[in-house]
Amino acid sequence: MIKPRTPPGIMELLPRDQIAFQRMLDTIRRSFEGFGFLPIETPVFELSEVLLTKSGGETERQVYFAQSTGALEKASDGPPELALRFDLTVPLARYVAEHEHELAFPFRRYQMQRVYRGERAQRGRFREFYQCDIDVIGKDALSPRHDAEIPAVISAVFEALDIGDFTIQFNHRKLLRGYFEGQGIAADAQVPVLREIDKLDKRGEDAVRATLSGEGFGLASGVIDRLMAFSRVRSKGHADALARLDALGDGTPLFEEGREELREVLRRLQALGVPESRYALNLSIARGLDYYTGIVYETTLDAHPGIGSICSGGRYDNLASHYTKSRLPGVGISIGLTRLFWQLREAGLIETADSSVDVLVTLFDDAGLDHALGLSQQLRGAGLNVETQLEPRKLARQFQYADRAGIRFVVVRGEDEAAKGLVAVKDLRRGEQFEVADADLARTLLVEREQWRALGKSAG
Amino acid sequence: MIKPRTPPGIMELLPRDQIAFQRMLDTIRRSFEGFGFLPIETPVFELSEVLLTKSGGETERQVYFAQSTGALEKASDGPPELALRFDLTVPLARYVAEHEHELAFPFRRYQMQRVYRGERAQRGRFREFYQCDIDVIGKDALSPRHDAEIPAVISAVFEALDIGDFTIQFNHRKLLRGYFEGQGIAADAQVPVLREIDKLDKRGEDAVRATLSGEGFGLASGVIDRLMAFSRVRSKGHADALARLDALGDGTPLFEEGREELREVLRRLQALGVPESRYALNLSIARGLDYYTGIVYETTLDAHPGIGSICSGGRYDNLASHYTKSRLPGVGISIGLTRLFWQLREAGLIETADSSVDVLVTLFDDAGLDHALGLSQQLRGAGLNVETQLEPRKLARQFQYADRAGIRFVVVRGEDEAAKGLVAVKDLRRGEQFEVADADLARTLLVEREQWRALGKSAG
């Protein structure tokens, strides 16, 4: 006998949690599709040679390799031929480069698949997790206007997910680097300084200040003051965001370019009708990754800052330089849904989902089975999800089952009801019971379901 | 520069095909949920020790193993710790055994995920492919009534997929083995004889007859005649199925048990309203796998028998004997969607999908952008999927783009329309153009979309 268990670092869900998770996936997908993003899926493994174009990156230390039994048996020197994707960005780059001549640009794709990282085993760290990504990829160029649509998508997603107030915070690498330039920090020192600034939240101001004034950086105290003041800028509301941009004073051409792009983003966010409480400038955001070159985004839950960014991304200059000579600038974001779901559940923010089953059709005795089957099919034809009790059990047990499973409607047809051509319906959500003619059952339940959804929506 | 390409044996789709594929997945899922099946997902890899409980099976020769960079670097004797799932049945067994005390039985689950097999590289053979499975798992026992619901699900799925007429064919291992018993074939010879009978379609009658009369089997010519006649039984319609069961004559208790269960299935299929053209007895079906113990199903497209079975499964006695002492009988089916999609596309049975984008909001000049953004958001709020043209281009090119992308509605607002508070809509499906007030646009497009869908449904 082998102990049944998953490998460590896996989040596996029981059906009711899986339903809640699936609803989040569906909601995100509907929002992505609402903005005209097109679906793609890529294989779980890529050729190692294709996936691992850079060497020595931290993420690439965590790669899983795959080999078939046959490949294992052949002794071979190099690394295995196949590697599991560790994000959706490298597969996107490969996909766009491979299908470049079959795609229309700007190419707007969404992708919601699992990725794999050999993380250290640790609570809340997953070795398999969903990423839900959108990216817009231009050919040769891509207008900064696309940078403004991205926060509108983020806003639509998290409005629809209904997990509390959130703020999309953004900054701009050109603004940041332009400002550093203006403070006399040389081009090759900017990325290292950015990395230190990026650690402000984690390490605290004193530690970062010590590093920046110490050997290696050697920044003057006044410069550090100004960098710190700059990185403390947060806006509150639309007008304030514009005012704070103005208040930064004149800067280098790079700085002005970044500022102008941020102004454009703010202008278009207003045209898109994104509520001004949903977005803010946060000039401390740098995003650790070197490949961001323009706007960068992070999204936080207002009531749960400890969860950290729940949706991040930004603008990059060239997606697929390893695979094609074409220049493919892009902008995109990623939601790490497995981790988000886990955190929301830990924080008690995810309610147990109602079942995906709307109706349980009960069974008194064997004689009633054919009627129960027919009635179930009739309800299914109307678009309801129905489970039929196929073997007679005590009615109390059938009700108990429906209640535990989160099934809302229980349909009962005893002798009395049968004689009158009726069925009795118990609504376990409202705690009400009513009788209805067979022929009207489907319509009645559909109306109830819609009303309940509308109620949930306005109440939530 | 590295050549961007997928590993061999992968089906990767361009967006319009991905949309068609996604619609099939959604349709299957809706049908599964309609019958009250609950979703689960399991990780792509399992512990090798857990996944590979049997040794030497053909499928298990095809297993992919996974190891992290760290594990690769440690020289180790045994096989790698992790292995990719090669079907959804073993993970289901592990899941049910692991969560046995948290699940309600009968446990009805659906699962739609990719599985991995190191197949020989060959056209139409995939190393990564979707399986869409349902299973009903009982604790200790499971009524044969569940066997009748399964063809009703298959029928609902393929009605909804709308890929042509199909027939769900079934047989029963007890009927089959009981009949063999009656012909004096010993218990331990039945499975080998079944395996030969199962090859009738592939090898032809003469070759199978030669094997059965030859050394090893040594069956008498009369016995072989009767086995062949038995295996040629096909029914046409409900009454004929019952009549053919009757006409088989008396048999052993095992035979009678199988016959009674088939009669029950037929009776309940009628109560479920499954059209009689959708199902048939086919007593040649044995399903190669030894673990089926009751009813077995195969489904074929009437106009494309060459595609083979597109949905197969059956009843088994015990799902998870490697992981738990509990007896867990079950019944289930599997659709290999990747291969089915590929075959349908090869046969020209899948039309290029319309885009998931309903509307392209065009742009004349920069001054119109804010209006275009606002209008797009208004349409999204009504549930339409909208792409906004963010940079002005020649109108002809915007129309051409929408046409190629399969986007149905193109919204245009020139100076004339703007002056009147109208927008012009070109419906690329109907080839019509009309004007409508901004405020009525969303409702108008929604009504058009619904009418078109209704039309497609009645015409299809």
mmCIF file of C-alpha atoms in Angstrom, chain B residues 21-243:
data_model
loop_
_atom_site.group_PDB
_atom_site.id
_atom_site.type_symbol
_atom_site.label_atom_id
_atom_site.label_comp_id
_atom_site.label_asym_id
_atom_site.label_seq_id
_atom_site.Cartn_x
_atom_site.Cartn_y
_atom_site.Cartn_z
ATOM 1 C CA PHE B 21 -10.454 24.816 -29.112
ATOM 2 C CA GLN B 22 -11.374 26.860 -26.050
ATOM 3 C CA ARG B 23 -15.031 26.858 -27.121
ATOM 4 C CA MET B 24 -14.948 23.066 -27.305
ATOM 5 C CA LEU B 25 -13.425 22.892 -23.834
ATOM 6 C CA ASP B 26 -16.101 25.278 -22.532
ATOM 7 C CA THR B 27 -18.881 23.299 -24.174
ATOM 8 C CA ILE B 28 -17.655 20.036 -22.694
ATOM 9 C CA ARG B 29 -17.313 21.634 -19.294
ATOM 10 C CA ARG B 30 -20.862 23.049 -19.412
ATOM 11 C CA SER B 31 -22.230 19.619 -20.295
ATOM 12 C CA PHE B 32 -20.256 17.943 -17.493
ATOM 13 C CA GLU B 33 -21.467 20.566 -15.027
ATOM 14 C CA GLY B 34 -25.013 20.192 -16.324
ATOM 15 C CA PHE B 35 -24.984 16.640 -14.970
ATOM 16 C CA GLY B 36 -23.697 17.729 -11.592
ATOM 17 C CA PHE B 37 -20.048 16.758 -11.973
ATOM 18 C CA LEU B 38 -17.653 18.755 -9.796
ATOM 19 C CA PRO B 39 -14.291 20.107 -10.984
ATOM 20 C CA ILE B 40 -10.944 18.981 -9.693
ATOM 21 C CA GLU B 41 -7.425 19.678 -10.872
ATOM 22 C CA THR B 42 -4.344 17.742 -9.906
ATOM 23 C CA PRO B 43 -0.687 18.746 -10.281
ATOM 24 C CA VAL B 44 1.110 18.001 -13.525
ATOM 25 C CA PHE B 45 3.588 15.846 -11.659
ATOM 26 C CA GLU B 46 3.082 13.244 -8.978
ATOM 27 C CA LEU B 47 5.655 11.497 -6.826
ATOM 28 C CA SER B 48 7.044 8.704 -9.019
ATOM 29 C CA GLU B 49 6.489 6.225 -6.231
ATOM 30 C CA VAL B 50 2.809 7.190 -6.157
ATOM 31 C CA LEU B 51 2.228 7.450 -9.895
ATOM 32 C CA LEU B 52 4.045 4.313 -10.964
ATOM 33 C CA THR B 53 2.535 1.618 -8.787
ATOM 34 C CA LYS B 54 2.513 -0.954 -11.536
ATOM 35 C CA SER B 55 5.684 -1.722 -13.398
ATOM 36 C CA GLY B 56 6.260 -2.588 -16.971
ATOM 37 C CA GLY B 57 2.966 -1.358 -18.386
ATOM 38 C CA GLU B 58 3.157 0.029 -21.902
ATOM 39 C CA THR B 59 1.938 3.445 -20.808
ATOM 40 C CA GLU B 60 4.479 3.547 -18.046
ATOM 41 C CA ARG B 61 7.283 2.994 -20.524
ATOM 42 C CA GLN B 62 6.213 6.360 -21.932
ATOM 43 C CA VAL B 63 6.384 8.298 -18.687
ATOM 44 C CA TYR B 64 8.167 11.639 -18.468
ATOM 45 C CA PHE B 65 10.164 12.216 -15.318
ATOM 46 C CA ALA B 66 10.862 15.680 -13.920
ATOM 47 C CA GLN B 67 13.731 16.893 -11.818
ATOM 48 C CA SER B 68 14.866 20.279 -10.648
ATOM 49 C CA THR B 69 18.353 21.561 -11.407
ATOM 50 C CA GLY B 70 19.319 20.741 -7.844
ATOM 51 C CA ALA B 71 18.106 17.137 -8.094
ATOM 52 C CA LEU B 72 19.902 16.699 -11.429
ATOM 53 C CA GLU B 73 23.192 17.764 -9.894
ATOM 54 C CA LYS B 74 22.960 15.242 -7.087
ATOM 55 C CA ALA B 75 23.939 11.900 -8.556
ATOM 56 C CA SER B 76 21.213 9.500 -7.532
ATOM 57 C CA ASP B 77 20.540 5.873 -8.173
ATOM 58 C CA GLY B 78 16.773 5.493 -8.291
ATOM 59 C CA PRO B 79 14.437 7.025 -10.816
ATOM 60 C CA PRO B 80 13.712 10.752 -10.459
ATOM 61 C CA GLU B 81 11.351 11.702 -7.635
ATOM 62 C CA LEU B 82 8.674 13.237 -9.874
ATOM 63 C CA ALA B 83 6.801 11.967 -12.918
ATOM 64 C CA LEU B 84 4.321 13.719 -15.204
ATOM 65 C CA ARG B 85 0.785 12.282 -15.245
ATOM 66 C CA PHE B 86 0.125 10.065 -18.270
ATOM 67 C CA ASP B 87 -3.642 9.995 -17.739
ATOM 68 C CA LEU B 88 -6.191 11.443 -15.323
ATOM 69 C CA THR B 89 -7.248 8.120 -13.823
ATOM 70 C CA VAL B 90 -4.216 7.421 -11.644
ATOM 71 C CA PRO B 91 -4.243 10.999 -10.280
ATOM 72 C CA LEU B 92 -7.977 10.573 -9.590
ATOM 73 C CA ALA B 93 -7.286 7.371 -7.675
ATOM 74 C CA ARG B 94 -4.608 9.150 -5.630
ATOM 75 C CA TYR B 95 -6.912 12.158 -5.064
ATOM 76 C CA VAL B 96 -9.888 10.108 -3.947
ATOM 77 C CA ALA B 97 -7.778 7.933 -1.647
ATOM 78 C CA GLU B 98 -5.992 10.960 -0.186
ATOM 79 C CA HIS B 99 -9.161 12.973 0.409
ATOM 80 C CA GLU B 100 -11.476 10.018 1.037
ATOM 81 C CA HIS B 101 -12.818 11.379 4.309
ATOM 82 C CA GLU B 102 -13.473 14.852 2.932
ATOM 83 C CA LEU B 103 -15.459 13.749 -0.112
ATOM 84 C CA ALA B 104 -19.134 12.805 -0.429
ATOM 85 C CA PHE B 105 -19.816 9.529 -2.252
ATOM 86 C CA PRO B 106 -20.853 8.817 -4.930
ATOM 87 C CA PHE B 107 -18.156 11.315 -5.890
ATOM 88 C CA ARG B 108 -18.836 12.825 -9.296
ATOM 89 C CA ARG B 109 -15.845 14.649 -10.662
ATOM 90 C CA TYR B 110 -14.797 16.105 -13.966
ATOM 91 C CA GLN B 111 -11.241 16.959 -14.853
ATOM 92 C CA MET B 112 -9.939 18.594 -18.016
ATOM 93 C CA GLN B 113 -6.174 18.798 -18.062
ATOM 94 C CA ARG B 114 -3.239 17.900 -20.212
ATOM 95 C CA VAL B 115 -1.417 14.588 -19.866
ATOM 96 C CA TYR B 116 2.027 13.502 -21.068
ATOM 97 C CA ARG B 117 3.291 10.500 -22.939
ATOM 98 C CA GLY B 118 6.626 9.960 -24.627
ATOM 99 C CA GLU B 119 4.953 8.695 -27.806
ATOM 100 C CA ARG B 120 6.979 7.817 -30.872
ATOM 101 C CA ALA B 121 7.099 10.946 -33.030
ATOM 102 C CA GLN B 122 4.371 10.454 -35.623
ATOM 103 C CA ARG B 123 1.792 12.600 -37.382
ATOM 104 C CA GLY B 124 -1.312 12.942 -35.232
ATOM 105 C CA ARG B 125 0.382 11.444 -32.155
ATOM 106 C CA PHE B 126 0.830 13.915 -29.346
ATOM 107 C CA ARG B 127 3.180 13.908 -26.380
ATOM 108 C CA GLU B 128 1.046 16.482 -24.621
ATOM 109 C CA PHE B 129 -2.717 16.302 -24.964
ATOM 110 C CA TYR B 130 -5.924 17.242 -23.205
ATOM 111 C CA GLN B 131 -8.083 14.623 -21.604
ATOM 112 C CA CYS B 132 -11.606 15.555 -20.548
ATOM 113 C CA ASP B 133 -12.759 12.970 -18.042
ATOM 114 C CA ILE B 134 -15.759 12.292 -15.868
ATOM 115 C CA ASP B 135 -15.995 9.543 -13.296
ATOM 116 C CA VAL B 136 -18.511 8.581 -10.656
ATOM 117 C CA ILE B 137 -16.850 6.846 -7.724
ATOM 118 C CA GLY B 138 -18.874 4.904 -5.174
ATOM 119 C CA LYS B 139 -17.820 3.783 -1.735
ATOM 120 C CA ASP B 140 -18.189 -0.004 -1.353
ATOM 121 C CA ALA B 141 -20.848 -0.105 -4.071
ATOM 122 C CA LEU B 142 -22.187 1.901 -6.981
ATOM 123 C CA SER B 143 -25.551 1.235 -8.619
ATOM 124 C CA PRO B 144 -25.559 0.329 -12.340
ATOM 125 C CA ARG B 145 -27.949 3.248 -12.710
ATOM 126 C CA HIS B 146 -24.897 5.457 -12.907
ATOM 127 C CA ASP B 147 -23.876 3.476 -15.980
ATOM 128 C CA ALA B 148 -26.997 4.823 -17.702
ATOM 129 C CA GLU B 149 -26.312 8.443 -16.923
ATOM 130 C CA ILE B 150 -22.902 8.315 -18.595
ATOM 131 C CA PRO B 151 -24.238 7.869 -22.169
ATOM 132 C CA ALA B 152 -26.674 10.713 -21.461
ATOM 133 C CA VAL B 153 -23.657 12.909 -20.661
ATOM 134 C CA ILE B 154 -21.818 11.724 -23.778
ATOM 135 C CA SER B 155 -24.934 12.502 -25.810
ATOM 136 C CA ALA B 156 -25.246 15.999 -24.308
ATOM 137 C CA VAL B 157 -21.546 16.722 -24.942
ATOM 138 C CA PHE B 158 -21.551 15.732 -28.612
ATOM 139 C CA GLU B 159 -24.947 17.306 -29.320
ATOM 140 C CA ALA B 160 -23.515 20.539 -27.944
ATOM 141 C CA LEU B 161 -20.210 20.207 -29.798
ATOM 142 C CA ASP B 162 -22.228 19.955 -32.991
ATOM 143 C CA ILE B 163 -19.668 17.988 -35.002
ATOM 144 C CA GLY B 164 -22.139 15.644 -36.711
ATOM 145 C CA ASP B 165 -24.182 12.549 -35.895
ATOM 146 C CA PHE B 166 -22.603 10.084 -33.508
ATOM 147 C CA THR B 167 -23.365 6.726 -31.941
ATOM 148 C CA ILE B 168 -22.550 5.669 -28.413
ATOM 149 C CA GLN B 169 -21.882 1.951 -28.645
ATOM 150 C CA PHE B 170 -21.768 -0.250 -25.625
ATOM 151 C CA ASN B 171 -21.143 -3.747 -24.479
ATOM 152 C CA HIS B 172 -20.789 -5.402 -21.105
ATOM 153 C CA ARG B 173 -17.807 -7.346 -19.840
ATOM 154 C CA LYS B 174 -20.050 -9.630 -17.766
ATOM 155 C CA LEU B 175 -22.208 -10.432 -20.794
ATOM 156 C CA LEU B 176 -19.100 -11.080 -22.796
ATOM 157 C CA ARG B 177 -17.330 -13.202 -20.203
ATOM 158 C CA GLY B 178 -20.545 -14.965 -19.299
ATOM 159 C CA TYR B 179 -21.039 -15.877 -22.920
ATOM 160 C CA PHE B 180 -17.474 -17.180 -23.144
ATOM 161 C CA GLU B 181 -18.026 -19.152 -19.974
ATOM 162 C CA GLY B 182 -21.083 -20.702 -21.612
ATOM 163 C CA GLN B 183 -18.898 -21.710 -24.537
ATOM 164 C CA GLY B 184 -16.615 -23.569 -22.148
ATOM 165 C CA ILE B 185 -13.745 -21.078 -22.234
ATOM 166 C CA ALA B 186 -11.941 -21.181 -18.903
ATOM 167 C CA ALA B 187 -11.742 -18.066 -16.734
ATOM 168 C CA ASP B 188 -8.006 -17.548 -17.295
ATOM 169 C CA ALA B 189 -8.370 -17.810 -21.064
ATOM 170 C CA GLN B 190 -11.172 -15.263 -21.268
ATOM 171 C CA VAL B 191 -9.045 -12.146 -21.084
ATOM 172 C CA PRO B 192 -6.640 -13.360 -23.795
ATOM 173 C CA VAL B 193 -9.603 -14.381 -25.996
ATOM 174 C CA LEU B 194 -11.224 -10.982 -25.341
ATOM 175 C CA ARG B 195 -8.020 -9.330 -26.452
ATOM 176 C CA GLU B 196 -8.090 -11.242 -29.720
ATOM 177 C CA ILE B 197 -11.781 -10.451 -30.287
ATOM 178 C CA ASP B 198 -10.952 -6.802 -29.618
ATOM 179 C CA LYS B 199 -8.621 -6.919 -32.628
ATOM 180 C CA LEU B 200 -11.407 -7.938 -35.041
ATOM 181 C CA ASP B 201 -11.621 -4.496 -36.618
ATOM 182 C CA LYS B 202 -7.872 -4.132 -36.960
ATOM 183 C CA ARG B 203 -6.791 -7.633 -37.988
ATOM 184 C CA GLY B 204 -9.920 -8.878 -39.744
ATOM 185 C CA GLU B 205 -11.934 -12.015 -39.059
ATOM 186 C CA ASP B 206 -9.624 -14.498 -40.776
ATOM 187 C CA ALA B 207 -6.548 -13.528 -38.830
ATOM 188 C CA VAL B 208 -8.374 -13.562 -35.494
ATOM 189 C CA ARG B 209 -9.977 -16.910 -36.347
ATOM 190 C CA ALA B 210 -6.576 -18.367 -37.176
ATOM 191 C CA THR B 211 -5.180 -17.216 -33.837
ATOM 192 C CA LEU B 212 -8.116 -18.570 -31.848
ATOM 193 C CA SER B 213 -8.014 -21.984 -33.487
ATOM 194 C CA GLY B 214 -4.241 -22.188 -33.339
ATOM 195 C CA GLU B 215 -1.935 -23.313 -30.558
ATOM 196 C CA GLY B 216 -2.434 -21.590 -27.232
ATOM 197 C CA PHE B 217 -6.166 -21.100 -27.670
ATOM 198 C CA GLY B 218 -7.189 -24.212 -29.593
ATOM 199 C CA LEU B 219 -10.866 -23.297 -29.807
ATOM 200 C CA ALA B 220 -13.206 -25.540 -31.800
ATOM 201 C CA SER B 221 -14.524 -24.184 -35.044
ATOM 202 C CA GLY B 222 -18.141 -24.161 -33.755
ATOM 203 C CA VAL B 223 -17.134 -22.159 -30.688
ATOM 204 C CA ILE B 224 -15.276 -19.663 -32.821
ATOM 205 C CA ASP B 225 -18.363 -19.374 -35.075
ATOM 206 C CA ARG B 226 -20.549 -18.556 -32.106
ATOM 207 C CA LEU B 227 -18.036 -16.062 -30.668
ATOM 208 C CA MET B 228 -17.846 -14.359 -34.044
ATOM 209 C CA ALA B 229 -21.610 -14.262 -34.429
ATOM 210 C CA PHE B 230 -21.908 -12.852 -30.923
ATOM 211 C CA SER B 231 -19.326 -10.192 -31.623
ATOM 212 C CA ARG B 232 -21.129 -9.177 -34.813
ATOM 213 C CA VAL B 233 -24.271 -8.146 -32.929
ATOM 214 C CA ARG B 234 -25.146 -4.472 -33.515
ATOM 215 C CA SER B 235 -28.490 -2.943 -32.646
ATOM 216 C CA LYS B 236 -30.366 -0.251 -34.506
ATOM 217 C CA GLY B 237 -32.807 1.597 -32.279
ATOM 218 C CA HIS B 238 -34.105 1.000 -28.780
ATOM 219 C CA ALA B 239 -36.520 -1.899 -29.378
ATOM 220 C CA ASP B 240 -33.960 -3.676 -31.534
ATOM 221 C CA ALA B 241 -31.366 -3.426 -28.767
ATOM 222 C CA LEU B 242 -33.733 -5.084 -26.314
ATOM 223 C CA ALA B 243 -34.730 -7.724 -28.877
#
